């Protein structure tokens, strides 16, 4: 914190975020005096400043494309999440069309046959093995659609005690030592908390919020939190994932299940491979349809030729 404020004293720091993997730098989101969102990077071990990048990156591009098609969120998110309905319907239709599908889990694609045959075999095989993943992605996307249409979960429990009055978002002279003490108080409040997010107050009536992973499963890091009064660094409230209501727990489980980060690097790699397999099914589907369409066109042309020849003979 001190290194960042020394390097960019005029920047408005929003929060400090730590990734789950230890080889990533700490990320601090900030707003410049000219109102540009940037990312400040720091060494986790000693806090030394490493560099600054724009908020918009390759990761942000893919996130925005995936989430809202680079459109305004109020327009793009409903469009993207609504596609979960035809995805789910197509999966159910596939099981209906594929008779005795349970026999196909270990059926080897017939690569020695024509493209139309082996691409169909491969399409069915991949579809069977990824069916549970497709259901998971579809259901979590439907949940996102419900949230976007007004079914958002209630907010987290707020502070239990009032803060001391102050005139600014952070008290004058607030330093990295104060932040370290605040984190220590948060750990005393919730022993075992693995701090992942430190949200700095944005207004004089806002608390310092420290969030992270604790004992609740299938929740985002924000599901466990401690509220700190920046004036005296005392704990004014806390909450844990197990105490959240059912609606909020479902909402918090959507991201870990949809993106597959609940099990660390292993589930991330698995989700990547499953997503790649789903994407490959679009290619095999195109091949199957194009081959079928080509055959229908050839049959139609053959029928038309026979009709024309018959007419010539009659004349």
mmCIF file of C-alpha atoms in Angstrom:
data_model
loop_
_atom_site.group_PDB
_atom_site.id
_atom_site.type_symbol
_atom_site.label_atom_id
_atom_site.label_comp_id
_atom_site.label_asym_id
_atom_site.label_seq_id
_atom_site.Cartn_x
_atom_site.Cartn_y
_atom_site.Cartn_z
ATOM 1 C CA UNK A 1 0.000 0.000 0.000
ATOM 2 C CA UNK A 2 2.770 2.458 0.916
ATOM 3 C CA UNK A 3 4.707 1.649 -2.270
ATOM 4 C CA UNK A 4 1.628 2.343 -4.406
ATOM 5 C CA UNK A 5 0.713 5.610 -2.705
ATOM 6 C CA UNK A 6 4.349 6.705 -2.981
ATOM 7 C CA UNK A 7 4.500 5.835 -6.682
ATOM 8 C CA UNK A 8 1.076 7.281 -7.561
ATOM 9 C CA UNK A 9 -0.036 9.631 -4.773
ATOM 10 C CA UNK A 10 -2.807 11.164 -6.891
ATOM 11 C CA UNK A 11 -4.402 7.846 -7.852
ATOM 12 C CA UNK A 12 -7.623 6.773 -6.160
ATOM 13 C CA UNK A 13 -7.068 3.205 -4.954
ATOM 14 C CA UNK A 14 -10.197 1.031 -5.058
ATOM 15 C CA UNK A 15 -9.034 -2.327 -3.751
ATOM 16 C CA UNK A 16 -6.213 -4.846 -3.484
ATOM 17 C CA UNK A 17 -6.777 -8.345 -4.864
ATOM 18 C CA UNK A 18 -4.765 -11.548 -4.531
ATOM 19 C CA UNK A 19 -5.191 -14.401 -6.988
ATOM 20 C CA UNK A 20 -5.482 -17.965 -5.749
ATOM 21 C CA UNK A 21 -2.294 -19.057 -7.546
ATOM 22 C CA UNK A 22 0.890 -17.986 -5.709
ATOM 23 C CA UNK A 23 2.849 -17.041 -8.832
ATOM 24 C CA UNK A 24 0.634 -14.036 -9.650
ATOM 25 C CA UNK A 25 1.412 -10.519 -8.477
ATOM 26 C CA UNK A 26 -0.984 -8.639 -6.245
ATOM 27 C CA UNK A 27 -3.411 -6.534 -8.265
ATOM 28 C CA UNK A 28 -4.644 -3.132 -7.149
ATOM 29 C CA UNK A 29 -7.424 -1.432 -9.083
ATOM 30 C CA UNK A 30 -7.145 2.338 -9.215
ATOM 31 C CA UNK A 31 -8.591 5.392 -10.944
ATOM 32 C CA UNK A 32 -6.258 8.033 -12.344
ATOM 33 C CA UNK A 33 -6.874 11.798 -11.964
ATOM 34 C CA UNK A 34 -8.125 11.761 -15.581
ATOM 35 C CA UNK A 35 -10.651 9.016 -14.663
ATOM 36 C CA UNK A 36 -8.956 6.077 -16.355
ATOM 37 C CA UNK A 37 -9.185 2.636 -14.751
ATOM 38 C CA UNK A 38 -5.765 1.011 -14.329
ATOM 39 C CA UNK A 39 -4.211 -2.029 -12.674
ATOM 40 C CA UNK A 40 -1.208 -1.620 -10.376
ATOM 41 C CA UNK A 41 0.934 -4.690 -9.781
ATOM 42 C CA UNK A 42 2.953 -5.472 -6.652
ATOM 43 C CA UNK A 43 5.252 -8.243 -5.447
ATOM 44 C CA UNK A 44 3.305 -10.386 -2.925
ATOM 45 C CA UNK A 45 6.355 -11.136 -0.770
ATOM 46 C CA UNK A 46 7.610 -7.606 -0.098
ATOM 47 C CA UNK A 47 4.953 -5.321 -1.596
ATOM 48 C CA UNK A 48 7.367 -3.681 -4.035
ATOM 49 C CA UNK A 49 5.711 -1.967 -6.989
ATOM 50 C CA UNK A 50 6.134 -3.883 -10.264
ATOM 51 C CA UNK A 51 4.266 -1.884 -12.865
ATOM 52 C CA UNK A 52 1.006 -0.474 -14.152
ATOM 53 C CA UNK A 53 -1.222 -1.656 -16.985
ATOM 54 C CA UNK A 54 -4.486 -0.503 -18.432
ATOM 55 C CA UNK A 55 -7.650 -2.061 -17.047
ATOM 56 C CA UNK A 56 -8.519 -3.366 -20.510
ATOM 57 C CA UNK A 57 -6.425 -6.427 -21.331
ATOM 58 C CA UNK A 58 -6.625 -9.690 -23.256
ATOM 59 C CA UNK A 59 -8.343 -11.246 -20.242
ATOM 60 C CA UNK A 60 -10.842 -8.399 -20.099
ATOM 61 C CA UNK A 61 -11.520 -8.701 -23.836
ATOM 62 C CA UNK A 62 -12.430 -12.386 -23.552
ATOM 63 C CA UNK A 63 -14.454 -11.770 -20.398
ATOM 64 C CA UNK A 64 -16.464 -8.993 -22.029
ATOM 65 C CA UNK A 65 -16.941 -10.997 -25.217
ATOM 66 C CA UNK A 66 -18.055 -14.059 -23.268
ATOM 67 C CA UNK A 67 -20.299 -12.187 -20.844
ATOM 68 C CA UNK A 68 -21.986 -9.521 -22.946
ATOM 69 C CA UNK A 69 -20.632 -9.730 -26.527
ATOM 70 C CA UNK A 70 -18.843 -6.364 -26.045
ATOM 71 C CA UNK A 71 -22.279 -4.744 -25.815
ATOM 72 C CA UNK A 72 -23.714 -2.668 -22.952
ATOM 73 C CA UNK A 73 -24.243 -5.070 -20.046
ATOM 74 C CA UNK A 74 -27.971 -4.414 -19.749
ATOM 75 C CA UNK A 75 -28.319 -5.579 -23.359
ATOM 76 C CA UNK A 76 -25.532 -8.099 -23.833
ATOM 77 C CA UNK A 77 -25.801 -10.157 -20.641
ATOM 78 C CA UNK A 78 -29.486 -11.123 -21.155
ATOM 79 C CA UNK A 79 -28.754 -12.093 -24.771
ATOM 80 C CA UNK A 80 -25.794 -14.292 -23.828
ATOM 81 C CA UNK A 81 -27.433 -15.948 -20.826
ATOM 82 C CA UNK A 82 -30.693 -16.550 -22.717
ATOM 83 C CA UNK A 83 -28.727 -18.821 -25.063
ATOM 84 C CA UNK A 84 -28.598 -21.315 -22.182
ATOM 85 C CA UNK A 85 -32.201 -22.265 -22.943
ATOM 86 C CA UNK A 86 -31.581 -23.487 -26.543
ATOM 87 C CA UNK A 87 -28.342 -25.103 -25.302
ATOM 88 C CA UNK A 88 -30.259 -27.117 -22.718
ATOM 89 C CA UNK A 89 -33.042 -27.965 -25.194
ATOM 90 C CA UNK A 90 -30.519 -29.181 -27.783
ATOM 91 C CA UNK A 91 -28.918 -31.450 -25.176
ATOM 92 C CA UNK A 92 -32.271 -33.000 -24.242
ATOM 93 C CA UNK A 93 -33.163 -33.392 -27.920
ATOM 94 C CA UNK A 94 -29.852 -35.151 -28.508
ATOM 95 C CA UNK A 95 -30.644 -37.769 -25.874
ATOM 96 C CA UNK A 96 -34.102 -38.287 -27.405
ATOM 97 C CA UNK A 97 -32.757 -38.720 -30.941
ATOM 98 C CA UNK A 98 -29.792 -40.892 -29.897
ATOM 99 C CA UNK A 99 -31.498 -44.210 -29.130
ATOM 100 C CA UNK A 100 -29.884 -46.269 -26.347
ATOM 101 C CA UNK A 101 -27.322 -43.518 -25.834
ATOM 102 C CA UNK A 102 -25.889 -45.269 -22.776
ATOM 103 C CA UNK A 103 -24.315 -47.834 -25.090
ATOM 104 C CA UNK A 104 -22.273 -45.177 -26.863
ATOM 105 C CA UNK A 105 -19.959 -44.070 -24.048
ATOM 106 C CA UNK A 106 -17.211 -46.461 -25.153
ATOM 107 C CA UNK A 107 -18.046 -46.723 -28.844
ATOM 108 C CA UNK A 108 -14.964 -45.937 -30.930
ATOM 109 C CA UNK A 109 -15.467 -43.481 -33.805
ATOM 110 C CA UNK A 110 -15.200 -45.235 -37.174
ATOM 111 C CA UNK A 111 -12.370 -43.155 -38.613
ATOM 112 C CA UNK A 112 -11.916 -45.615 -41.489
ATOM 113 C CA UNK A 113 -15.353 -44.640 -42.838
ATOM 114 C CA UNK A 114 -16.422 -41.503 -44.705
ATOM 115 C CA UNK A 115 -16.116 -38.072 -43.060
ATOM 116 C CA UNK A 116 -19.870 -37.956 -42.534
ATOM 117 C CA UNK A 117 -19.737 -41.210 -40.539
ATOM 118 C CA UNK A 118 -16.721 -40.643 -38.284
ATOM 119 C CA UNK A 119 -17.617 -37.000 -37.589
ATOM 120 C CA UNK A 120 -21.075 -38.160 -36.468
ATOM 121 C CA UNK A 121 -19.549 -40.842 -34.237
ATOM 122 C CA UNK A 122 -17.120 -38.338 -32.716
ATOM 123 C CA UNK A 123 -19.890 -35.784 -32.218
ATOM 124 C CA UNK A 124 -22.025 -38.268 -30.283
ATOM 125 C CA UNK A 125 -19.080 -39.561 -28.229
ATOM 126 C CA UNK A 126 -17.930 -36.088 -27.141
ATOM 127 C CA UNK A 127 -21.531 -35.068 -26.508
ATOM 128 C CA UNK A 128 -22.084 -37.996 -24.158
ATOM 129 C CA UNK A 129 -18.938 -37.440 -22.109
ATOM 130 C CA UNK A 130 -19.491 -33.684 -21.822
ATOM 131 C CA UNK A 131 -23.252 -33.884 -21.227
ATOM 132 C CA UNK A 132 -22.950 -33.320 -17.460
ATOM 133 C CA UNK A 133 -20.731 -30.312 -18.127
ATOM 134 C CA UNK A 134 -23.218 -28.896 -20.636
ATOM 135 C CA UNK A 135 -25.996 -29.271 -18.047
ATOM 136 C CA UNK A 136 -23.856 -27.452 -15.480
ATOM 137 C CA UNK A 137 -23.002 -24.596 -17.839
ATOM 138 C CA UNK A 138 -26.606 -24.291 -19.025
ATOM 139 C CA UNK A 139 -28.131 -24.260 -15.529
ATOM 140 C CA UNK A 140 -25.627 -21.735 -14.174
ATOM 141 C CA UNK A 141 -26.208 -19.535 -17.231
ATOM 142 C CA UNK A 142 -29.966 -19.753 -16.696
ATOM 143 C CA UNK A 143 -29.350 -18.611 -13.128
ATOM 144 C CA UNK A 144 -27.375 -15.626 -14.455
ATOM 145 C CA UNK A 145 -30.336 -14.839 -16.716
ATOM 146 C CA UNK A 146 -32.723 -14.980 -13.747
ATOM 147 C CA UNK A 147 -30.462 -12.634 -11.782
ATOM 148 C CA UNK A 148 -30.235 -10.223 -14.698
ATOM 149 C CA UNK A 149 -34.018 -10.204 -15.022
ATOM 150 C CA UNK A 150 -34.465 -9.102 -11.408
ATOM 151 C CA UNK A 151 -33.830 -12.211 -9.350
ATOM 152 C CA UNK A 152 -30.587 -11.037 -7.756
ATOM 153 C CA UNK A 153 -29.771 -12.339 -4.309
ATOM 154 C CA UNK A 154 -29.949 -10.001 -1.303
ATOM 155 C CA UNK A 155 -26.784 -8.236 -0.217
ATOM 156 C CA UNK A 156 -24.382 -9.508 2.410
ATOM 157 C CA UNK A 157 -24.983 -8.696 6.081
ATOM 158 C CA UNK A 158 -23.801 -5.173 6.875
ATOM 159 C CA UNK A 159 -21.737 -3.810 9.771
ATOM 160 C CA UNK A 160 -23.183 -4.471 13.206
ATOM 161 C CA UNK A 161 -21.853 -1.289 14.831
ATOM 162 C CA UNK A 162 -21.576 2.345 13.786
ATOM 163 C CA UNK A 163 -18.265 3.830 12.724
ATOM 164 C CA UNK A 164 -16.619 6.907 14.134
ATOM 165 C CA UNK A 165 -17.346 10.056 12.150
ATOM 166 C CA UNK A 166 -14.666 11.159 9.699
ATOM 167 C CA UNK A 167 -14.340 13.742 6.927
ATOM 168 C CA UNK A 168 -12.723 11.620 4.228
ATOM 169 C CA UNK A 169 -12.839 8.089 2.858
ATOM 170 C CA UNK A 170 -9.635 7.230 4.725
ATOM 171 C CA UNK A 171 -8.289 9.055 7.794
ATOM 172 C CA UNK A 172 -5.396 11.449 7.235
ATOM 173 C CA UNK A 173 -2.088 9.599 7.414
ATOM 174 C CA UNK A 174 -3.565 6.152 6.798
ATOM 175 C CA UNK A 175 -0.615 3.899 5.920
ATOM 176 C CA UNK A 176 0.406 0.376 5.095
ATOM 177 C CA UNK A 177 1.030 -0.298 8.781
ATOM 178 C CA UNK A 178 -2.592 0.606 9.491
ATOM 179 C CA UNK A 179 -3.738 -1.696 6.719
ATOM 180 C CA UNK A 180 -1.608 -4.524 8.094
ATOM 181 C CA UNK A 181 -3.091 -3.992 11.544
ATOM 182 C CA UNK A 182 -6.595 -4.013 10.046
ATOM 183 C CA UNK A 183 -5.864 -7.338 8.344
ATOM 184 C CA UNK A 184 -4.582 -8.709 11.647
ATOM 185 C CA UNK A 185 -7.795 -7.671 13.397
ATOM 186 C CA UNK A 186 -9.804 -9.323 10.624
ATOM 187 C CA UNK A 187 -7.871 -12.563 11.115
ATOM 188 C CA UNK A 188 -8.569 -12.396 14.840
ATOM 189 C CA UNK A 189 -12.271 -12.014 14.035
ATOM 190 C CA UNK A 190 -12.299 -14.877 11.515
ATOM 191 C CA UNK A 191 -9.386 -17.221 12.294
ATOM 192 C CA UNK A 192 -8.208 -19.087 9.221
ATOM 193 C CA UNK A 193 -9.454 -16.445 6.768
ATOM 194 C CA UNK A 194 -7.329 -16.484 3.616
ATOM 195 C CA UNK A 195 -7.447 -12.838 2.573
ATOM 196 C CA UNK A 196 -8.164 -12.387 -1.133
ATOM 197 C CA UNK A 197 -9.763 -8.929 -1.342
ATOM 198 C CA UNK A 198 -9.241 -5.649 0.512
ATOM 199 C CA UNK A 199 -11.866 -3.100 -0.506
ATOM 200 C CA UNK A 200 -10.887 0.416 0.468
ATOM 201 C CA UNK A 201 -13.688 2.789 1.517
ATOM 202 C CA UNK A 202 -15.042 5.073 -1.202
ATOM 203 C CA UNK A 203 -16.802 7.552 1.085
ATOM 204 C CA UNK A 204 -16.557 8.865 4.680
ATOM 205 C CA UNK A 205 -19.448 6.628 5.731
ATOM 206 C CA UNK A 206 -18.000 3.445 4.178
ATOM 207 C CA UNK A 207 -16.018 0.779 6.060
ATOM 208 C CA UNK A 208 -12.841 -0.987 5.069
ATOM 209 C CA UNK A 209 -13.844 -4.486 3.925
ATOM 210 C CA UNK A 210 -11.557 -7.514 4.073
ATOM 211 C CA UNK A 211 -12.816 -10.636 2.296
ATOM 212 C CA UNK A 212 -11.445 -14.059 1.481
ATOM 213 C CA UNK A 213 -11.745 -17.820 1.610
ATOM 214 C CA UNK A 214 -12.665 -19.632 4.798
ATOM 215 C CA UNK A 215 -14.540 -22.894 5.365
ATOM 216 C CA UNK A 216 -17.633 -22.544 3.154
ATOM 217 C CA UNK A 217 -17.489 -24.502 -0.095
ATOM 218 C CA UNK A 218 -18.568 -23.362 -3.561
ATOM 219 C CA UNK A 219 -18.568 -19.655 -2.780
ATOM 220 C CA UNK A 220 -16.731 -16.650 -4.140
ATOM 221 C CA UNK A 221 -14.053 -15.003 -1.955
ATOM 222 C CA UNK A 222 -16.495 -12.234 -1.080
ATOM 223 C CA UNK A 223 -18.720 -14.700 0.835
ATOM 224 C CA UNK A 224 -16.599 -14.300 3.979
ATOM 225 C CA UNK A 225 -15.888 -10.771 5.141
ATOM 226 C CA UNK A 226 -14.926 -8.470 7.985
ATOM 227 C CA UNK A 227 -15.878 -4.799 8.292
ATOM 228 C CA UNK A 228 -13.211 -2.502 9.754
ATOM 229 C CA UNK A 229 -13.612 1.081 10.977
ATOM 230 C CA UNK A 230 -10.712 2.925 9.266
ATOM 231 C CA UNK A 231 -10.597 5.518 12.067
ATOM 232 C CA UNK A 232 -9.568 3.143 14.861
ATOM 233 C CA UNK A 233 -9.135 -0.147 12.916
ATOM 234 C CA UNK A 234 -11.666 -1.927 15.115
ATOM 235 C CA UNK A 235 -13.919 -4.693 13.827
ATOM 236 C CA UNK A 236 -17.496 -3.460 13.415
ATOM 237 C CA UNK A 237 -19.006 -6.585 11.881
ATOM 238 C CA UNK A 238 -18.363 -9.825 10.023
ATOM 239 C CA UNK A 239 -20.104 -12.644 8.179
ATOM 240 C CA UNK A 240 -19.231 -16.109 6.872
ATOM 241 C CA UNK A 241 -20.504 -18.152 3.954
ATOM 242 C CA UNK A 242 -22.298 -20.714 6.093
ATOM 243 C CA UNK A 243 -24.581 -18.003 7.509
ATOM 244 C CA UNK A 244 -25.804 -16.748 4.131
ATOM 245 C CA UNK A 245 -29.356 -17.592 3.070
ATOM 246 C CA UNK A 246 -30.113 -20.227 0.437
ATOM 247 C CA UNK A 247 -30.692 -17.673 -2.327
ATOM 248 C CA UNK A 248 -27.307 -16.053 -1.731
ATOM 249 C CA UNK A 249 -25.513 -19.410 -1.457
ATOM 250 C CA UNK A 250 -26.892 -20.468 -4.842
ATOM 251 C CA UNK A 251 -25.815 -17.151 -6.311
ATOM 252 C CA UNK A 252 -22.332 -17.507 -4.836
ATOM 253 C CA UNK A 253 -22.006 -21.076 -6.144
ATOM 254 C CA UNK A 254 -22.794 -20.079 -9.735
ATOM 255 C CA UNK A 255 -19.361 -18.634 -10.558
ATOM 256 C CA UNK A 256 -17.208 -21.425 -9.056
ATOM 257 C CA UNK A 257 -19.284 -24.037 -10.895
ATOM 258 C CA UNK A 258 -19.562 -22.136 -14.171
ATOM 259 C CA UNK A 259 -15.869 -21.231 -14.413
ATOM 260 C CA UNK A 260 -14.491 -24.256 -12.579
ATOM 261 C CA UNK A 261 -12.113 -22.577 -10.152
ATOM 262 C CA UNK A 262 -13.467 -24.255 -7.010
ATOM 263 C CA UNK A 263 -10.769 -26.959 -7.115
ATOM 264 C CA UNK A 264 -7.748 -24.860 -7.989
ATOM 265 C CA UNK A 265 -5.615 -25.401 -11.070
ATOM 266 C CA UNK A 266 -6.810 -28.995 -11.573
ATOM 267 C CA UNK A 267 -10.475 -28.067 -12.112
ATOM 268 C CA UNK A 268 -9.481 -25.037 -14.194
ATOM 269 C CA UNK A 269 -7.583 -27.297 -16.596
ATOM 270 C CA UNK A 270 -10.461 -29.806 -16.627
ATOM 271 C CA UNK A 271 -13.000 -27.053 -17.353
ATOM 272 C CA UNK A 272 -10.760 -25.733 -20.140
ATOM 273 C CA UNK A 273 -10.574 -29.163 -21.790
ATOM 274 C CA UNK A 274 -14.323 -29.683 -21.444
ATOM 275 C CA UNK A 275 -15.013 -26.237 -22.886
ATOM 276 C CA UNK A 276 -12.636 -26.986 -25.755
ATOM 277 C CA UNK A 277 -14.520 -30.230 -26.392
ATOM 278 C CA UNK A 278 -17.836 -28.368 -26.443
ATOM 279 C CA UNK A 279 -16.398 -25.910 -28.959
ATOM 280 C CA UNK A 280 -15.136 -28.800 -31.099
ATOM 281 C CA UNK A 281 -18.686 -30.155 -31.227
ATOM 282 C CA UNK A 282 -19.736 -27.044 -33.122
ATOM 283 C CA UNK A 283 -17.211 -27.955 -35.826
ATOM 284 C CA UNK A 284 -18.316 -31.584 -36.069
ATOM 285 C CA UNK A 285 -21.921 -30.376 -36.106
ATOM 286 C CA UNK A 286 -21.154 -28.093 -39.057
ATOM 287 C CA UNK A 287 -19.457 -30.973 -40.892
ATOM 288 C CA UNK A 288 -22.418 -33.300 -40.280
ATOM 289 C CA UNK A 289 -24.957 -30.717 -41.433
ATOM 290 C CA UNK A 290 -22.949 -29.677 -44.496
ATOM 291 C CA UNK A 291 -22.480 -33.289 -45.603
ATOM 292 C CA UNK A 292 -26.173 -34.030 -45.094
ATOM 293 C CA UNK A 293 -27.129 -30.866 -46.996
ATOM 294 C CA UNK A 294 -24.756 -31.778 -49.822
ATOM 295 C CA UNK A 295 -26.313 -35.233 -50.128
ATOM 296 C CA UNK A 296 -29.816 -33.740 -50.184
ATOM 297 C CA UNK A 297 -28.791 -31.301 -52.923
ATOM 298 C CA UNK A 298 -27.249 -34.104 -54.980
ATOM 299 C CA UNK A 299 -30.380 -36.257 -54.569
ATOM 300 C CA UNK A 300 -32.573 -33.308 -55.542
ATOM 301 C CA UNK A 301 -30.484 -32.620 -58.640
ATOM 302 C CA UNK A 302 -30.602 -36.301 -59.578
ATOM 303 C CA UNK A 303 -34.392 -36.354 -59.235
ATOM 304 C CA UNK A 304 -34.699 -33.186 -61.312
ATOM 305 C CA UNK A 305 -32.482 -34.700 -64.013
ATOM 306 C CA UNK A 306 -34.633 -37.827 -64.195
ATOM 307 C CA UNK A 307 -37.797 -35.732 -64.451
ATOM 308 C CA UNK A 308 -36.268 -33.610 -67.202
ATOM 309 C CA UNK A 309 -35.139 -36.704 -69.122
ATOM 310 C CA UNK A 310 -38.628 -38.190 -68.822
ATOM 311 C CA UNK A 311 -40.160 -35.001 -70.218
ATOM 312 C CA UNK A 312 -37.727 -35.010 -73.147
ATOM 313 C CA UNK A 313 -38.622 -38.586 -73.999
ATOM 314 C CA UNK A 314 -42.343 -37.791 -73.885
ATOM 315 C CA UNK A 315 -41.883 -34.908 -76.273
#
